[in-house]
mmCIF file of C-alpha atoms in Angstrom:
data_model
loop_
_atom_site.group_PDB
_atom_site.id
_atom_site.type_symbol
_atom_site.label_atom_id
_atom_site.label_comp_id
_atom_site.label_asym_id
_atom_site.label_seq_id
_atom_site.Cartn_x
_atom_site.Cartn_y
_atom_site.Cartn_z
ATOM 1 C CA UNK A 4 -18.364 58.562 25.346
ATOM 2 C CA UNK A 5 -15.214 60.608 24.891
ATOM 3 C CA UNK A 6 -15.306 60.143 21.120
ATOM 4 C CA UNK A 7 -18.950 61.231 20.953
ATOM 5 C CA UNK A 8 -18.230 64.339 23.029
ATOM 6 C CA UNK A 9 -15.127 65.119 20.975
ATOM 7 C CA UNK A 10 -16.997 64.809 17.664
ATOM 8 C CA UNK A 11 -19.842 67.031 18.854
ATOM 9 C CA UNK A 12 -17.550 69.604 20.504
ATOM 10 C CA UNK A 13 -15.223 69.922 17.515
ATOM 11 C CA UNK A 14 -18.193 70.340 15.179
ATOM 12 C CA UNK A 15 -19.680 73.012 17.441
ATOM 13 C CA UNK A 16 -16.385 74.893 17.720
ATOM 14 C CA UNK A 17 -15.742 74.764 13.968
ATOM 15 C CA UNK A 18 -19.183 75.387 12.491
ATOM 16 C CA UNK A 19 -21.230 77.521 14.891
ATOM 17 C CA UNK A 20 -21.274 81.206 15.702
ATOM 18 C CA UNK A 21 -19.417 81.240 19.019
ATOM 19 C CA UNK A 22 -20.936 84.582 19.979
ATOM 20 C CA UNK A 23 -24.295 82.799 20.342
ATOM 21 C CA UNK A 24 -25.208 82.249 24.028
ATOM 22 C CA UNK A 25 -27.327 79.177 23.228
ATOM 23 C CA UNK A 26 -24.291 77.461 21.727
ATOM 24 C CA UNK A 27 -22.265 78.105 24.886
ATOM 25 C CA UNK A 28 -25.117 76.846 27.062
ATOM 26 C CA UNK A 29 -25.217 73.556 25.156
ATOM 27 C CA UNK A 30 -21.425 73.265 25.169
ATOM 28 C CA UNK A 31 -21.301 73.906 28.933
ATOM 29 C CA UNK A 32 -23.873 71.203 29.663
ATOM 30 C CA UNK A 33 -22.273 68.795 27.190
ATOM 31 C CA UNK A 34 -18.734 69.124 28.533
ATOM 32 C CA UNK A 35 -19.778 69.523 32.176
ATOM 33 C CA UNK A 36 -21.923 66.407 32.184
ATOM 34 C CA UNK A 37 -19.264 64.638 30.121
ATOM 35 C CA UNK A 38 -16.705 65.435 32.828
ATOM 36 C CA UNK A 39 -19.026 64.074 35.534
ATOM 37 C CA UNK A 40 -19.509 60.892 33.482
ATOM 38 C CA UNK A 41 -15.765 60.571 32.910
ATOM 39 C CA UNK A 42 -15.004 60.834 36.638
ATOM 40 C CA UNK A 43 -17.716 58.249 37.337
ATOM 41 C CA UNK A 44 -16.308 55.813 34.748
ATOM 42 C CA UNK A 45 -12.709 56.495 35.812
ATOM 43 C CA UNK A 46 -13.526 55.498 39.385
ATOM 44 C CA UNK A 47 -15.257 52.349 38.154
ATOM 45 C CA UNK A 48 -12.569 51.205 35.733
ATOM 46 C CA UNK A 49 -9.216 52.469 37.009
ATOM 47 C CA UNK A 50 -9.854 52.502 40.738
ATOM 48 C CA UNK A 51 -11.896 49.283 40.557
ATOM 49 C CA UNK A 52 -14.690 50.946 42.539
ATOM 50 C CA UNK A 53 -17.952 49.378 41.336
ATOM 51 C CA UNK A 54 -19.986 52.312 42.653
ATOM 52 C CA UNK A 55 -18.095 54.974 40.708
ATOM 53 C CA UNK A 56 -18.919 58.505 41.752
ATOM 54 C CA UNK A 57 -21.177 58.626 44.807
ATOM 55 C CA UNK A 58 -24.769 59.395 43.749
ATOM 56 C CA UNK A 59 -25.088 62.538 45.869
ATOM 57 C CA UNK A 60 -21.879 64.000 44.371
ATOM 58 C CA UNK A 61 -23.026 63.137 40.864
ATOM 59 C CA UNK A 62 -26.357 64.825 41.557
ATOM 60 C CA UNK A 63 -24.585 67.828 43.132
ATOM 61 C CA UNK A 64 -22.406 68.427 40.051
ATOM 62 C CA UNK A 65 -25.303 67.843 37.669
ATOM 63 C CA UNK A 66 -27.420 70.307 39.648
ATOM 64 C CA UNK A 67 -24.675 72.926 39.792
ATOM 65 C CA UNK A 68 -24.110 72.791 36.036
ATOM 66 C CA UNK A 69 -27.856 72.840 35.323
ATOM 67 C CA UNK A 70 -28.543 75.800 37.636
ATOM 68 C CA UNK A 71 -25.638 77.833 36.232
ATOM 69 C CA UNK A 72 -26.810 77.259 32.656
ATOM 70 C CA UNK A 73 -30.488 77.823 33.532
ATOM 71 C CA UNK A 74 -29.690 81.102 35.269
ATOM 72 C CA UNK A 75 -27.460 82.254 32.389
ATOM 73 C CA UNK A 76 -30.185 81.477 29.844
ATOM 74 C CA UNK A 77 -32.751 83.279 31.984
ATOM 75 C CA UNK A 78 -30.508 86.331 32.349
ATOM 76 C CA UNK A 79 -29.926 86.396 28.591
ATOM 77 C CA UNK A 80 -33.555 85.910 27.571
ATOM 78 C CA UNK A 81 -35.379 87.572 30.455
ATOM 79 C CA UNK A 82 -38.617 89.248 29.373
ATOM 80 C CA UNK A 83 -38.397 87.895 25.824
ATOM 81 C CA UNK A 84 -39.960 85.012 23.951
ATOM 82 C CA UNK A 85 -37.049 82.829 25.087
ATOM 83 C CA UNK A 86 -38.602 82.377 28.534
ATOM 84 C CA UNK A 87 -42.126 81.624 27.349
ATOM 85 C CA UNK A 88 -43.691 78.191 27.616
ATOM 86 C CA UNK A 89 -45.217 77.265 24.276
ATOM 87 C CA UNK A 90 -48.091 74.811 24.591
ATOM 88 C CA UNK A 91 -48.466 72.862 21.332
ATOM 89 C CA UNK A 92 -51.825 73.016 19.549
ATOM 90 C CA UNK A 93 -52.981 76.036 21.583
ATOM 91 C CA UNK A 94 -52.002 79.112 19.579
ATOM 92 C CA UNK A 95 -52.600 81.695 22.263
ATOM 93 C CA UNK A 96 -51.290 79.803 25.306
ATOM 94 C CA UNK A 97 -47.732 81.082 25.807
ATOM 95 C CA UNK A 98 -47.278 82.069 29.448
ATOM 96 C CA UNK A 99 -44.188 84.028 30.457
ATOM 97 C CA UNK A 100 -42.485 81.820 33.062
ATOM 98 C CA UNK A 101 -40.382 84.409 34.861
ATOM 99 C CA UNK A 102 -38.200 82.794 37.530
ATOM 100 C CA UNK A 103 -40.030 79.488 37.044
ATOM 101 C CA UNK A 104 -38.010 79.257 33.822
ATOM 102 C CA UNK A 105 -34.888 78.519 35.871
ATOM 103 C CA UNK A 106 -36.600 75.716 37.791
ATOM 104 C CA UNK A 107 -38.166 74.181 34.670
ATOM 105 C CA UNK A 108 -34.857 74.357 32.792
ATOM 106 C CA UNK A 109 -33.079 72.732 35.740
ATOM 107 C CA UNK A 110 -35.529 69.811 35.784
ATOM 108 C CA UNK A 111 -35.344 69.369 32.014
ATOM 109 C CA UNK A 112 -31.526 69.257 31.985
ATOM 110 C CA UNK A 113 -31.058 66.994 35.028
ATOM 111 C CA UNK A 114 -34.092 64.835 34.241
ATOM 112 C CA UNK A 115 -33.125 64.277 30.621
ATOM 113 C CA UNK A 116 -29.570 63.370 31.551
ATOM 114 C CA UNK A 117 -30.664 60.808 34.108
ATOM 115 C CA UNK A 118 -33.370 59.409 31.814
ATOM 116 C CA UNK A 119 -30.787 58.751 29.096
ATOM 117 C CA UNK A 120 -28.482 57.191 31.683
ATOM 118 C CA UNK A 121 -31.272 54.828 32.800
ATOM 119 C CA UNK A 122 -31.942 53.646 29.233
ATOM 120 C CA UNK A 123 -28.274 52.862 28.596
ATOM 121 C CA UNK A 124 -28.329 49.120 29.146
ATOM 122 C CA UNK A 125 -28.824 47.344 25.852
ATOM 123 C CA UNK A 126 -26.835 47.818 22.664
ATOM 124 C CA UNK A 127 -28.014 50.974 20.899
ATOM 125 C CA UNK A 128 -30.828 51.616 23.368
ATOM 126 C CA UNK A 129 -29.633 54.998 24.670
ATOM 127 C CA UNK A 130 -28.187 56.463 21.498
ATOM 128 C CA UNK A 131 -31.098 55.878 19.104
ATOM 129 C CA UNK A 132 -33.644 57.901 21.129
ATOM 130 C CA UNK A 133 -30.972 60.579 21.526
ATOM 131 C CA UNK A 134 -30.482 60.717 17.745
ATOM 132 C CA UNK A 135 -34.234 60.924 17.101
ATOM 133 C CA UNK A 136 -34.789 63.638 19.716
ATOM 134 C CA UNK A 137 -31.817 65.657 18.409
ATOM 135 C CA UNK A 138 -33.253 65.436 14.887
ATOM 136 C CA UNK A 139 -36.609 66.666 16.188
ATOM 137 C CA UNK A 140 -34.956 69.501 18.087
ATOM 138 C CA UNK A 141 -33.071 70.465 14.906
ATOM 139 C CA UNK A 142 -36.411 70.964 13.150
ATOM 140 C CA UNK A 143 -37.784 72.962 16.102
ATOM 141 C CA UNK A 144 -34.626 75.105 16.290
ATOM 142 C CA UNK A 145 -34.822 75.784 12.572
ATOM 143 C CA UNK A 146 -38.515 76.727 12.743
ATOM 144 C CA UNK A 147 -38.127 79.043 15.754
ATOM 145 C CA UNK A 148 -35.021 80.630 14.274
ATOM 146 C CA UNK A 149 -36.731 81.440 10.973
ATOM 147 C CA UNK A 150 -38.943 84.542 10.931
ATOM 148 C CA UNK A 151 -41.306 83.257 8.251
ATOM 149 C CA UNK A 152 -41.853 79.788 9.691
ATOM 150 C CA UNK A 153 -42.202 80.968 13.278
ATOM 151 C CA UNK A 154 -44.831 83.473 12.178
ATOM 152 C CA UNK A 155 -46.622 80.868 10.054
ATOM 153 C CA UNK A 156 -46.612 78.277 12.870
ATOM 154 C CA UNK A 157 -47.492 80.928 15.465
ATOM 155 C CA UNK A 158 -44.515 80.144 17.672
ATOM 156 C CA UNK A 159 -42.086 82.671 19.161
ATOM 157 C CA UNK A 160 -39.250 83.801 16.920
ATOM 158 C CA UNK A 161 -35.869 83.300 18.591
ATOM 159 C CA UNK A 162 -33.183 84.921 16.421
ATOM 160 C CA UNK A 163 -30.268 82.853 17.730
ATOM 161 C CA UNK A 164 -32.069 79.493 17.836
ATOM 162 C CA UNK A 165 -31.258 78.540 14.256
ATOM 163 C CA UNK A 166 -27.613 78.113 15.257
ATOM 164 C CA UNK A 167 -28.702 75.134 17.356
ATOM 165 C CA UNK A 168 -29.493 73.249 14.140
ATOM 166 C CA UNK A 169 -25.742 72.728 13.733
ATOM 167 C CA UNK A 170 -25.486 71.506 17.334
ATOM 168 C CA UNK A 171 -28.389 69.080 16.918
ATOM 169 C CA UNK A 172 -27.111 67.696 13.630
ATOM 170 C CA UNK A 173 -23.680 67.226 15.227
ATOM 171 C CA UNK A 174 -25.373 65.106 17.897
ATOM 172 C CA UNK A 175 -27.211 63.145 15.189
ATOM 173 C CA UNK A 176 -24.002 62.550 13.234
ATOM 174 C CA UNK A 177 -21.930 61.541 16.250
ATOM 175 C CA UNK A 178 -24.763 59.323 17.484
ATOM 176 C CA UNK A 179 -25.139 57.516 14.165
ATOM 177 C CA UNK A 180 -21.374 57.051 13.943
ATOM 178 C CA UNK A 181 -21.390 55.557 17.433
ATOM 179 C CA UNK A 182 -24.447 53.403 16.689
ATOM 180 C CA UNK A 183 -22.588 51.694 13.856
ATOM 181 C CA UNK A 184 -20.239 50.156 16.432
ATOM 182 C CA UNK A 185 -22.783 49.853 19.256
ATOM 183 C CA UNK A 186 -25.446 47.651 17.651
ATOM 184 C CA UNK A 187 -25.575 43.976 18.563
ATOM 185 C CA UNK A 188 -22.996 42.618 19.150
ATOM 186 C CA UNK A 189 -21.575 45.864 20.514
ATOM 187 C CA UNK A 190 -17.900 46.593 19.898
ATOM 188 C CA UNK A 191 -17.846 49.845 21.906
ATOM 189 C CA UNK A 192 -19.886 51.188 24.802
ATOM 190 C CA UNK A 193 -20.959 54.705 25.664
ATOM 191 C CA UNK A 194 -19.506 54.709 29.154
#
């Protein structure tokens, strides 16, 4: 897990525009959740505590990180296309979420994290869906960050979203590098 986080973080710090708030939101969630996972694994391995971090504390830290990032994203994109909900295949259905954006973002961050954690049982099971989703998000970030394509596809144009293509491809690259050693029989584990 540490090597995956290091590869993604170094790539983000070297190749993205660090004045972009979306980049910092992703980096905050990545490193914050990575720290929670590290503490959980540390308690399991070093302290020989099979439970690791108590579930309520894990949920507390995940929630705190998610709410801070959700509120920061809302404050940055308030009253813009960034807080709209785009419903695929319905061109004119793009409701402005307002404060519901914070709640939806919270559930997406915490829910996604725990869903990935639940799938992490078999060799390569958690990382391959992560790689595929990151590749899909790279395409979405590129389309929403490009004036011509966002207009053509009738989706909101988000000027800073194209920077997330680098973030998503860093996740794809780190995930594929990890998968090489995590397929059956696994030589390394995510943690």
